[in-house]
Coordinates of C-alpha atoms in Angstrom, one line a residue:
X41 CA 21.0 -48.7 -72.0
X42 CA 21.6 -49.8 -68.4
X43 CA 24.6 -50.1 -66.6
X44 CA 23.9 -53.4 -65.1
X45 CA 25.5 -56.3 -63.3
X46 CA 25.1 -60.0 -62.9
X47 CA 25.0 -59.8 -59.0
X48 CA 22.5 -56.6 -59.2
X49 CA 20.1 -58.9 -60.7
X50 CA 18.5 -60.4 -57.1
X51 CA 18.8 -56.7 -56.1
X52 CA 16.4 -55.7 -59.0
X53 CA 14.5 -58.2 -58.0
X54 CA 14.1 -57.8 -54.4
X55 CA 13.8 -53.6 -55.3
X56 CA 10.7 -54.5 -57.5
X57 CA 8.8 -56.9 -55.3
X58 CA 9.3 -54.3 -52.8
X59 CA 7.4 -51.9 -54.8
X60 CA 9.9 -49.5 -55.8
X61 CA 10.0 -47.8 -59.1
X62 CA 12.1 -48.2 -62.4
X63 CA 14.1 -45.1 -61.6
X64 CA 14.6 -45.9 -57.8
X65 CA 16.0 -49.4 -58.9
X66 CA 18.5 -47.6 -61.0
X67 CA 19.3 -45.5 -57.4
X68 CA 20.1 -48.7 -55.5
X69 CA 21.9 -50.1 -57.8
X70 CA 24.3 -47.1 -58.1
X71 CA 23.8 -46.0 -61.6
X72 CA 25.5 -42.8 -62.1
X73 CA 24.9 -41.8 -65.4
X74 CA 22.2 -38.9 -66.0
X75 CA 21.0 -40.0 -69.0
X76 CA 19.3 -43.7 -67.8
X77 CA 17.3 -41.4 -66.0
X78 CA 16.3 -39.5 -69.0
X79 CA 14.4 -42.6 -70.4
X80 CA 11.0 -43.1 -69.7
X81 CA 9.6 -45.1 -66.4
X82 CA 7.7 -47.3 -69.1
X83 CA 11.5 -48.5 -71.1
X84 CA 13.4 -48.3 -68.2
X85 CA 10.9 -51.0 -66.7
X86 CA 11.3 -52.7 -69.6
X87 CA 14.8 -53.0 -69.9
X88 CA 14.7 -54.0 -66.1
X89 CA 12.2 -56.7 -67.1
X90 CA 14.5 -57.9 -69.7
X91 CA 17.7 -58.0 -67.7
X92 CA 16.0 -60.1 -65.3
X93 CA 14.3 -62.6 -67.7
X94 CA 18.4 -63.3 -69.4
X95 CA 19.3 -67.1 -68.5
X96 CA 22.3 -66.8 -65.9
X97 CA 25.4 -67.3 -68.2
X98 CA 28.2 -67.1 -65.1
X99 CA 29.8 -64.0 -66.6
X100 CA 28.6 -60.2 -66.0
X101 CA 26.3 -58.7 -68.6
X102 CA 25.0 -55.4 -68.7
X103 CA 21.6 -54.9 -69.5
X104 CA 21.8 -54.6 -72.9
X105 CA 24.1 -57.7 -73.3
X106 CA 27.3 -56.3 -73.4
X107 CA 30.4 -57.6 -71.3
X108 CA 31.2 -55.5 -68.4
X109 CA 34.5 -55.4 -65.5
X110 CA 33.1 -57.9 -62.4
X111 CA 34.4 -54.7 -60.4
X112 CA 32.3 -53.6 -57.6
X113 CA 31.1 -49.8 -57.7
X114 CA 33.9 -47.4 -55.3
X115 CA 32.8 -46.5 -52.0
X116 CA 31.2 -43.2 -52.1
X117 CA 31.6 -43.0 -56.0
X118 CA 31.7 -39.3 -57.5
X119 CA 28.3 -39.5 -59.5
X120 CA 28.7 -38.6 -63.4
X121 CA 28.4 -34.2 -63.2
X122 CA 26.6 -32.6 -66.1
X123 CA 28.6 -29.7 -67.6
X124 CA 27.4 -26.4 -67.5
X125 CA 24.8 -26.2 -70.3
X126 CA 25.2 -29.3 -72.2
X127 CA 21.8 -30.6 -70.7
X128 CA 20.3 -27.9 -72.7
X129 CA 22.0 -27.6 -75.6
X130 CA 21.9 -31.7 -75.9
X131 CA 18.9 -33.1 -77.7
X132 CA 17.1 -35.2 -74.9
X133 CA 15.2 -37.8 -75.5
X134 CA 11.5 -37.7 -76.3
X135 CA 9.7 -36.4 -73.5
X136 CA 7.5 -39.2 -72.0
X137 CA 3.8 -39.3 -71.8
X138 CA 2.2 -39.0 -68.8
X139 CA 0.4 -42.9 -68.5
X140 CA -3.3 -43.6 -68.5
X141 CA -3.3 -45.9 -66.2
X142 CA -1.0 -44.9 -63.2
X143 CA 0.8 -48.3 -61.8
X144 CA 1.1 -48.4 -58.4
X145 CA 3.0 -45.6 -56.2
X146 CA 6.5 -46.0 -55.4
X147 CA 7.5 -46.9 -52.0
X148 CA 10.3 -44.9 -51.9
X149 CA 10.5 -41.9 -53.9
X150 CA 6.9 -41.5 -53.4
X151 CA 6.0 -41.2 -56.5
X152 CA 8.1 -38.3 -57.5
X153 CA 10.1 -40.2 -59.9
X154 CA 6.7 -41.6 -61.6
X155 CA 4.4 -38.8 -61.9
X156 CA 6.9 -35.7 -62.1
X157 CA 8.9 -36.7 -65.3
X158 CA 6.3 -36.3 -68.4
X159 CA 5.7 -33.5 -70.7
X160 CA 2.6 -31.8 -68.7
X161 CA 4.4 -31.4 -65.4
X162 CA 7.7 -29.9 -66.9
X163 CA 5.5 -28.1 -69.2
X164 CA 3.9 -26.8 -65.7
X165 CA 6.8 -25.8 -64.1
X166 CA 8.4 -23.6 -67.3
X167 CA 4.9 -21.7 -67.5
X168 CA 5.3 -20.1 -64.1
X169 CA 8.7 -19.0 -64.9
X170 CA 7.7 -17.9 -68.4
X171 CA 4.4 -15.9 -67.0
X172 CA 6.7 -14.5 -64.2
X173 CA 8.5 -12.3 -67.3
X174 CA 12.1 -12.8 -66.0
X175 CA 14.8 -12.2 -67.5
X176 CA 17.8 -14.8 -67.4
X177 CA 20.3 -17.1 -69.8
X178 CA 21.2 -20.0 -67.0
X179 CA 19.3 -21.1 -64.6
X180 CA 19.7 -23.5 -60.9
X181 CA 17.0 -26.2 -60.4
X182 CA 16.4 -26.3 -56.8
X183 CA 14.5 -29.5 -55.3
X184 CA 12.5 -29.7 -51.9
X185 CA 11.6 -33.2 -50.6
X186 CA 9.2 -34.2 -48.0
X187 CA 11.3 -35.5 -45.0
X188 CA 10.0 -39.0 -45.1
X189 CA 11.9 -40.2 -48.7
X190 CA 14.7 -40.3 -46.2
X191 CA 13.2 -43.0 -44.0
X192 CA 11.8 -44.9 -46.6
X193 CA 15.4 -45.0 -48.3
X194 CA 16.5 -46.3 -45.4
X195 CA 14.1 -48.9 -45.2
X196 CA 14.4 -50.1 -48.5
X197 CA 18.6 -50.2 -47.9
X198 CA 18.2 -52.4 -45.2
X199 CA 16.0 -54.7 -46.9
X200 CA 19.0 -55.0 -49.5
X201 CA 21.8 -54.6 -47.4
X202 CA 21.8 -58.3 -46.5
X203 CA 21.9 -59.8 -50.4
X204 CA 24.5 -56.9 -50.9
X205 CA 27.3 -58.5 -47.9
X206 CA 25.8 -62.4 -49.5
X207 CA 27.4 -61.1 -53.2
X208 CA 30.4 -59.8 -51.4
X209 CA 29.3 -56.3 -52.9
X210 CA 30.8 -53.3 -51.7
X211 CA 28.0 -50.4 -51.4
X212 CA 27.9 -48.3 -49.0
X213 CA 24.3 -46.5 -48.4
X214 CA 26.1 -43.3 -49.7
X215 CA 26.4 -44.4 -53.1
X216 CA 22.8 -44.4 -53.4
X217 CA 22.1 -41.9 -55.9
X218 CA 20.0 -39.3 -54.3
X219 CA 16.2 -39.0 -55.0
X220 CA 16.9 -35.6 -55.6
X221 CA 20.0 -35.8 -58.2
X222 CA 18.2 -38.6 -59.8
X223 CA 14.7 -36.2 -60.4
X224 CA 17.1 -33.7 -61.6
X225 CA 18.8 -35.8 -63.7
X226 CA 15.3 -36.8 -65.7
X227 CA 14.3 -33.5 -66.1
X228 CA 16.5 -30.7 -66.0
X229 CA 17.6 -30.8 -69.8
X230 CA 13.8 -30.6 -70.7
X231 CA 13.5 -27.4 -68.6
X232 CA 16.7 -26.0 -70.1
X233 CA 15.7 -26.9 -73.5
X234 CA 11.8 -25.1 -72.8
X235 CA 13.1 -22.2 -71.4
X236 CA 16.2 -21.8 -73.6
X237 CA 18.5 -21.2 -70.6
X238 CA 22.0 -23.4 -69.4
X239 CA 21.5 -25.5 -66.2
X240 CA 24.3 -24.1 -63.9
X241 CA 25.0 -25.0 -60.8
X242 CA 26.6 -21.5 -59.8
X243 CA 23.5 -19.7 -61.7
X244 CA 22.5 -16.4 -60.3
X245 CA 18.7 -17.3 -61.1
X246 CA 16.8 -20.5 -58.6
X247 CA 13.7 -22.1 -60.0
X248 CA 12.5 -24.4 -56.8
X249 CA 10.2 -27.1 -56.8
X250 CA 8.5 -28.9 -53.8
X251 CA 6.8 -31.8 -53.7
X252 CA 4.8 -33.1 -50.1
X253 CA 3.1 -36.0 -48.7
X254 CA 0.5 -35.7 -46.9
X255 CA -0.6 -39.7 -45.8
X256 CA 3.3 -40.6 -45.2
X257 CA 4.2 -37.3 -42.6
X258 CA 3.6 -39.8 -39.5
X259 CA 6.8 -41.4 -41.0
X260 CA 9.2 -40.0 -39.1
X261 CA 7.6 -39.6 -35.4
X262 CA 9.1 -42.7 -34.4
X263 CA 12.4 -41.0 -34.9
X264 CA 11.2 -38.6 -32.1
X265 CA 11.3 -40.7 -29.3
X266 CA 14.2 -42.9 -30.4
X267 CA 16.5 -40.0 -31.0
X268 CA 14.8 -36.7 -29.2
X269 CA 18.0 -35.0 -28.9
X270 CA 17.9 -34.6 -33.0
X271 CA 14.7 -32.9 -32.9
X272 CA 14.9 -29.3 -31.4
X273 CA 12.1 -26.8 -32.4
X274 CA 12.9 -23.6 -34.1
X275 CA 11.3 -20.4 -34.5
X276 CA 11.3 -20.4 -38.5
X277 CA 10.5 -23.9 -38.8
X278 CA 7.1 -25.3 -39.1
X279 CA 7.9 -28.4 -37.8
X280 CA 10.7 -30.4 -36.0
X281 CA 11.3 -33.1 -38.8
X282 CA 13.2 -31.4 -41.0
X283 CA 15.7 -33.2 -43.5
X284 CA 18.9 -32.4 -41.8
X285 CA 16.9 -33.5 -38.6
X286 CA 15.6 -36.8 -39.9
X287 CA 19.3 -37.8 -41.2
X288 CA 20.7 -36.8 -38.6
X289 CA 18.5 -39.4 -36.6
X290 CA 19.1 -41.9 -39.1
X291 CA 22.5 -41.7 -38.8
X292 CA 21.9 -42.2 -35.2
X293 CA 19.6 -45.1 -34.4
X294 CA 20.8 -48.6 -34.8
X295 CA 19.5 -51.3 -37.5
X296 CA 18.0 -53.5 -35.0
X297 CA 15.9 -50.2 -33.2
X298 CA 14.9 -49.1 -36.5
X299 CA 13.8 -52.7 -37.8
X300 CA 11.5 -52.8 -34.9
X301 CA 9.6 -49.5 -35.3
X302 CA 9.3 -49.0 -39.3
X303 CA 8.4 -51.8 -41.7
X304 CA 11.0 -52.8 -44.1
X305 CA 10.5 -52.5 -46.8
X306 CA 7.8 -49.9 -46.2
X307 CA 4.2 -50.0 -46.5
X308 CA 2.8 -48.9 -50.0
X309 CA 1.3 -46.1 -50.2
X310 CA -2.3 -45.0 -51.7
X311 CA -1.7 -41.8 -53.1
X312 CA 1.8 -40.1 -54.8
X313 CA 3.1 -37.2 -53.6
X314 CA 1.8 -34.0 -54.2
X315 CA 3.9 -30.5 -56.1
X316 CA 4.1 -27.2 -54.5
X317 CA 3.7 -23.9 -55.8
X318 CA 7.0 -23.6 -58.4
X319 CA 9.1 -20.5 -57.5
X320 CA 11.4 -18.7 -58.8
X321 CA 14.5 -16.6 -56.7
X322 CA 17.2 -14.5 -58.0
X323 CA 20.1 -14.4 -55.8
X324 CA 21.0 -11.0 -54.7
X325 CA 22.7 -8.2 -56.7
X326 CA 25.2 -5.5 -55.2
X327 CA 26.1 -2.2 -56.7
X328 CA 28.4 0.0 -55.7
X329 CA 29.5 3.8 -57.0
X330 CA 29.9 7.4 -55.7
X331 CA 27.8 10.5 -55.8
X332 CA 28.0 14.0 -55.1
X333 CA 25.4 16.4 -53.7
X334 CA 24.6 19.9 -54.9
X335 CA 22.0 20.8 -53.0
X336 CA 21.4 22.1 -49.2
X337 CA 18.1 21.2 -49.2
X338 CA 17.9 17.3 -49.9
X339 CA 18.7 14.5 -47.2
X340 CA 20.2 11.6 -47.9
X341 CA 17.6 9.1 -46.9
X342 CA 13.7 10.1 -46.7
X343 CA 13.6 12.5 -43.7
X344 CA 10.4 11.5 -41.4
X345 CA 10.0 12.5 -38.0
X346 CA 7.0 11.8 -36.0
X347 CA 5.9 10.0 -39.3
X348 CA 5.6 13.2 -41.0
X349 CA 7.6 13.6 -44.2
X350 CA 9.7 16.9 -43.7
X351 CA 11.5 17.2 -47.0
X352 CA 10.6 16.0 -50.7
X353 CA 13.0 13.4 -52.2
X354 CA 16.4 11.9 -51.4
X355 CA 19.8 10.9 -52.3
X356 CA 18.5 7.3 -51.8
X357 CA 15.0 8.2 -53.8
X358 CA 16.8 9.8 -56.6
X359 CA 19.5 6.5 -57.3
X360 CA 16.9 3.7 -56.4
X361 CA 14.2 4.6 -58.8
X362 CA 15.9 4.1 -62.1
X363 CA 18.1 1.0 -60.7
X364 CA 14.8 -0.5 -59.2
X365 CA 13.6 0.1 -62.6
X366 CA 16.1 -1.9 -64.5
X367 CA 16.1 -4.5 -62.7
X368 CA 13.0 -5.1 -62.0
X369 CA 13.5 -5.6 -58.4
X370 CA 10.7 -4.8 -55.3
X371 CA 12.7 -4.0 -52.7
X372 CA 16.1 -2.8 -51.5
X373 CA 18.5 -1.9 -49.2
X374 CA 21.0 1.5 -49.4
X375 CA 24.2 2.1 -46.8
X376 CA 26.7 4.7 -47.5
X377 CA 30.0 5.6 -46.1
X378 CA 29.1 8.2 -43.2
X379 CA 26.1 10.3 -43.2
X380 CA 26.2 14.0 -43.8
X381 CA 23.5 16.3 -42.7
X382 CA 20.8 17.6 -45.0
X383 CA 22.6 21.2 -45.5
X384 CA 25.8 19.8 -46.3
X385 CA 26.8 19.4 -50.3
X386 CA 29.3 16.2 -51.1
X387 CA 31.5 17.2 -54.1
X388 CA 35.0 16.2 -55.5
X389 CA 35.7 12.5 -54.8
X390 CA 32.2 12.7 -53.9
X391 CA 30.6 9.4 -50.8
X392 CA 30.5 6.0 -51.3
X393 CA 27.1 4.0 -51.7
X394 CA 26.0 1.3 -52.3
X395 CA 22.9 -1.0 -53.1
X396 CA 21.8 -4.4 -52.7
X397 CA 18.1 -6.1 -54.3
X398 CA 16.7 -9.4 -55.1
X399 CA 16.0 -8.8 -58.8
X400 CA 14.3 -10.5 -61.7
X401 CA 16.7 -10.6 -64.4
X402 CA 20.2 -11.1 -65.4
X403 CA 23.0 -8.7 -64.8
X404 CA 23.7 -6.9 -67.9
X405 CA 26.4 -4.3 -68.6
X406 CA 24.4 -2.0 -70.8
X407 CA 21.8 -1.6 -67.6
X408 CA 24.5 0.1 -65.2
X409 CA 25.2 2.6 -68.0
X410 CA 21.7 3.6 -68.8
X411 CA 20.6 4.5 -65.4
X412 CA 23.8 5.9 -65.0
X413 CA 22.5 8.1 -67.6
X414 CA 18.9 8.5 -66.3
X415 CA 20.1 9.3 -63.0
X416 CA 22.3 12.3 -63.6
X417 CA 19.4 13.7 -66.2
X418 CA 16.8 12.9 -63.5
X419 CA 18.1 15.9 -61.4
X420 CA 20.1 18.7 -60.7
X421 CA 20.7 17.9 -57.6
X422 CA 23.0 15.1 -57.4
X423 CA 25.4 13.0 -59.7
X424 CA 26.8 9.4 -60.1
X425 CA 29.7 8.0 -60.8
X426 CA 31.8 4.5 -60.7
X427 CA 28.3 2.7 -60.6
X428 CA 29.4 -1.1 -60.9
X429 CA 28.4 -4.1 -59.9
X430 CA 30.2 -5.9 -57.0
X431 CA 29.9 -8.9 -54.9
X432 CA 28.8 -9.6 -51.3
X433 CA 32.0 -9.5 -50.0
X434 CA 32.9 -6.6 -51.2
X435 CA 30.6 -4.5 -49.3
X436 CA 32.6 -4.8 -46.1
X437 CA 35.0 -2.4 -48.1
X438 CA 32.7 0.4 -47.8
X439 CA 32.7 -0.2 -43.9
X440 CA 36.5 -1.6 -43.3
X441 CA 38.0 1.1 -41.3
X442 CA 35.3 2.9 -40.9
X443 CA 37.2 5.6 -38.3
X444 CA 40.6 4.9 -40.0
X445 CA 40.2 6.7 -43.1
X446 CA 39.7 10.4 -43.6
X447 CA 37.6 12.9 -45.1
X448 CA 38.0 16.6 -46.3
X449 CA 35.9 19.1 -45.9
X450 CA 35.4 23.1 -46.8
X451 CA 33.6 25.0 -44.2
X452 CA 32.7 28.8 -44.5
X453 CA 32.7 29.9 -40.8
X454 CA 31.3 33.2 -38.9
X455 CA 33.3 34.7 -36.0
X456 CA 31.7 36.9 -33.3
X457 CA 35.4 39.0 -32.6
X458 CA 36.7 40.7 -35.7
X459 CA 39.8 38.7 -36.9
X460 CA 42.6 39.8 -39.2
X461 CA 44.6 37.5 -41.4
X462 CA 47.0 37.2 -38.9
X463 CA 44.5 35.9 -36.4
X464 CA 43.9 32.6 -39.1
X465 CA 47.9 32.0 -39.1
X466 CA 47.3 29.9 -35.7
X467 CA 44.9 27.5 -37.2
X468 CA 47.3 26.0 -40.2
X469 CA 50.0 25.6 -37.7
X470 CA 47.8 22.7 -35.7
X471 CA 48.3 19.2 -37.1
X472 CA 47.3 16.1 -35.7
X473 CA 44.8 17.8 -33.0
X474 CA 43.3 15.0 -30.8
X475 CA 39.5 16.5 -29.8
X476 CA 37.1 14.4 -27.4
X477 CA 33.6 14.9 -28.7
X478 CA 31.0 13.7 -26.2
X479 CA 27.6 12.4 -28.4
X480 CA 26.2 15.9 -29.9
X481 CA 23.1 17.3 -28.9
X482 CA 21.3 17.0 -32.4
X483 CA 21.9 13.6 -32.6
X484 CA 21.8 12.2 -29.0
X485 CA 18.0 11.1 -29.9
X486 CA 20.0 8.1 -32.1
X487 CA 23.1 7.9 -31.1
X488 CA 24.1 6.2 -27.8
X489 CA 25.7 8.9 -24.9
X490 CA 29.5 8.3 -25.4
X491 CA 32.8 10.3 -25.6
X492 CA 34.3 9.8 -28.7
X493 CA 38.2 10.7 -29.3
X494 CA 38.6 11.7 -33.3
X495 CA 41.6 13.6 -34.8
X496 CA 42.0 16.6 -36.9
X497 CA 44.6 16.0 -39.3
X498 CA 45.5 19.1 -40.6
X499 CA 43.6 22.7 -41.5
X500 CA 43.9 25.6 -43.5
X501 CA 42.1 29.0 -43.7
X502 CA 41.3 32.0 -46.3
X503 CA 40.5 34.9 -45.2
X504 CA 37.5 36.7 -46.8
X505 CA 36.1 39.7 -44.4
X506 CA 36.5 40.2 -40.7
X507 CA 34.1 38.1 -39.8
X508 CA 34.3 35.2 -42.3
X509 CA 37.0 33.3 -43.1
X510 CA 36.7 29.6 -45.2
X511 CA 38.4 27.0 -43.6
X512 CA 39.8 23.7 -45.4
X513 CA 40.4 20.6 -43.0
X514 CA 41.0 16.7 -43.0
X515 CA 39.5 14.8 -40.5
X516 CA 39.4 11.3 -39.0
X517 CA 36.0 10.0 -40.2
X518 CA 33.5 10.3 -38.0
X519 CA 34.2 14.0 -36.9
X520 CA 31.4 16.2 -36.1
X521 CA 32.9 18.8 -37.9
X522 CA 30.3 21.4 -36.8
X523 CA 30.4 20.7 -33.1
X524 CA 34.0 20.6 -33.6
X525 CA 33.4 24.6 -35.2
X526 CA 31.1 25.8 -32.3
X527 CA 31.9 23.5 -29.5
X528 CA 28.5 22.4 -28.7
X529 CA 28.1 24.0 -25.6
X530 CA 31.7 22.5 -24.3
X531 CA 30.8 18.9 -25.4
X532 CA 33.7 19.0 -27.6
X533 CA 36.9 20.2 -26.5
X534 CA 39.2 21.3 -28.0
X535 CA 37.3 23.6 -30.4
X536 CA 37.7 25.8 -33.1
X537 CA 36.0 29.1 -31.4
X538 CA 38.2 28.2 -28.0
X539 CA 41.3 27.9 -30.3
X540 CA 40.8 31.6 -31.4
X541 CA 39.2 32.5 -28.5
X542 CA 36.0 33.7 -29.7
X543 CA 32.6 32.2 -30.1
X544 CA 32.7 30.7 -34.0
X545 CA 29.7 29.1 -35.8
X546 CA 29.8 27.1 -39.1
X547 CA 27.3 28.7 -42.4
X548 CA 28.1 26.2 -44.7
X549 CA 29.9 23.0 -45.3
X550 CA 31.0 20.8 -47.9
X551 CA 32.4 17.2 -48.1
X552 CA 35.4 17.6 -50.3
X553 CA 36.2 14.0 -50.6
X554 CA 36.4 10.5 -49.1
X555 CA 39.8 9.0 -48.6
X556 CA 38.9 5.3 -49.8
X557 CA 39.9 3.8 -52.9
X558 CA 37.4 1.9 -53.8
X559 CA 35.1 1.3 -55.4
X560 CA 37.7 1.7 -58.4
X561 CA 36.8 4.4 -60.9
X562 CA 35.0 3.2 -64.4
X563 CA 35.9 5.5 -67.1
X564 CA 32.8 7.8 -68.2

């Protein structure tokens, strides 16, 4: 049942002389409702047929007879929006048979809203996402156009735009439903239905298709010359008429200049556009939590120098594999909140990491706890906790402040001078210790040469023999805390073995905890 007007009825007219479709009739004449789109190309013809062979009565009829409001449509009217899911929960109609014998292709839409709205092509499209195994319960419908609908459009606007101001209607070009909303619109309940999935507009899973034209791409060149400065080249493009471009130069150039270069309406064409490749995209997903290391022996990321693997396994390695794993994802990216050395154990509030993927299913609950589980009965080595997911925006927590908050450490440290437990009573009197720390030696290879100020908070010490004492202190993050122990060679000053006036070194160290609340703890 179409929504159609007395005065639309020269439009139709004009629209299908012109060679435009069914569906791209319904676009001109504003029809906002998903579901005349839904019909076949064959009935909506039909009905078109129909509403132009009805005697002219003097009052407005829609096409199926009934009295409508002489009101033109609003400028820039807000097309009908599907709700999340109803397209595939709601019973569509029949899914329309590809023809036998094609009619002519569409000037306009190129023959995308022709040939890309039967049973075989949507059946095409749901058998690359159903081979690709993934995993999802909504899904987006993304649509890629070849440049050149948007000049044709044009065209065929101007060649109505003068019976439009004769009628008094009006239209704006803007209320031209979009070749894209309108393909959309035809076929996105049949996909949801096939598949099983909601259409959402916010989903977290993107199934693209593509269509191109290869006779029509000369379309736009004319564009080039009229309006160059729209057309700049760019690295990751492949060529200069883009869409953004081509509108952009079609907002640009004047009636008259356009009427003069590009037929109106435009030329028919000989063959129909033709589909790319269907693909399918899940955006990414973020995961956050905290670990702690046990070991002395296992570097955080995969330690290769010179392209020579020096260590087996890491903190990264160890995480990734069974989160990879659940979500089926290829690739991936880990960042952490500081970087501690390969000898150095992280325990109590343990660091901060996180992760981020493209994956190939849905988010569910159940998959943070299992590898939760398989992690921490992977290895002895390290443990996770607070493993949750979180959103993009949420990962600038991790690096907010990165030298504002603090850390605590425990450090068992060697001294060349015997010291009594007097000698340590020095060392919990200093508070708030400013240090410079010029870029250490160890690190200078990837670090850029710079004095660095960093504070000492506070610091306490045990006594254990004359030689070995443990000391507990809270830094500004950021600290070397081992050149801060041995002074590395006077490149950071003051020092712990110039505060007790002997030469100090550091055995062991441990990251107590990280001062950050976040991300917040998730109850084991």
């Amino acid at each position: 049942m179409l929504s159609l007007k007395e005065k639309d009825r020269p439009i139709v007219r004009k629209l299908l002389d012109a060679g435009c479709c069914a569906r791209c009739v319904l676009r001109f004449c504003c029809v906002g409702k998903y579901a005349s789109y839904q019909n076949s190309c064959q009935d909506i013809n039909k009905e078109l047929l129909a509403f132009l062979s009805q005697a002219d009565s003097g009052q407005s009829h829609d096409a199926s007879g009934q009295d409508q409001a002489d009101n033109p449509p609003c400028k820039k009217m807000k097309l009908e929006s599907v709700r999340a899911g109803e397209e595939a929960s709601a019973e569509p109609p029949a899914l329309e048979a590809q023809p036998d014998a094609q009619p002519a292709t569409c000037v306009t839409c190129l023959g995308v809203l022709q040939d890309f709205c039967h049973q075989s092509f949507v059946t095409q499209v749901c058998e690359v996402v159903k081979k690709g195994g993934y995993q999802f319960d909504s899904l987006l419908l993304a649509v890629s156009l070849p440049a050149q609908l948007s000049v044709r459009e044009h065209s065929c606007w101007l060649h109505i735009k003068k019976e439009l101001r004769e009628k008094s209607m009006c239209v704006d070009k803007e209320d031209v439903v979009q070749v894209k909303d309108a393909f959309k619109w035809a076929i996105q309940a049949l996909v949801g239905r096939e598949l099983g999935a909601s259409m959402l507009f916010n989903s977290a899973f993107e199934v693209s298709i593509g269509f191109t034209h290869a006779e029509t791409d000369g379309d736009c060149h004319f564009l080039a010359t009229a309006c160059s400065d729209c057309f700049k080249p760019a690295k990751n493009k492949a060529s200069v008429f883009t869409r953004m471009a081509v509108v952009k130069a079609l907002e640009k150039i004047s009636d008259e200049e356009f009427l003069r270069q590009y037929p109106c309406p435009p030329a028919r064409p000989a063959t129909k556009c033709t589909p790319l490749e269907t693909t399918c995209l899940h955006s990414s997903v973020f995961i956050a939590g905290r670990y702690n290391k046990f070991s002395r022996e296992l570097p955080q990321t995969p330690w290769v120098i010179d392209g020579e693997r020096r260590m087996e396994g890491s903190v990264e390695e160890l995480i990734a594999a069974p989160l990879l794993s659940s979500f089926r994802a290829d690739a991936f990216n880990f960042s952490s909140s500081g970087r501690e050395d390969v000898d150095v154990r992280t325990l109590g509030n343990a660091a901060l990491f996180m992760f981020s993927w493209l994956c190939n299913c849905e988010f569910i609950e159940s998959k943070i706890c299992s590898s939760v589980q398989t992690i921490n009965a992977s290895s002895d080595k390290i443990r996770v906790r607070d493993l949750q997911i979180v959103t993009r925006e949420a990962m600038g927590r991790m690096k907010e402040g990165e030298e504002e908050k603090t850390k605590s450490y425990s450090a068992l440290i060697w001294t060349k001078k015997a010291i009594t437990k007097a000698d340590l009573d020095v060392i919990g009197n200093i508070k708030e210790l400013k240090i410079d720390q010029k870029t250490p030696l160890r690190v200078l290879h990837r670090r850029p040469l710079a004095v660095r100020q960093r504070t000492i908070h506070s610091m306490s010490a045990s006594y254990l023999d004359t030689h070995h004492f443990t000391l507990l202190l809270r830094t500004q993050a950021g600290t070397y805390i081992k050149e801060f122990v041995h002074g590395d060679f006077g490149r950071t000053k003051p020092n712990l073995g110039g505060l007790m006036e002997t030469e100090a070194d550091i055995l062991e160290l441990d990251v107590e905890s990280v001062d950050v609340d976040w991300p917040p703890a998730v109850p084991e």
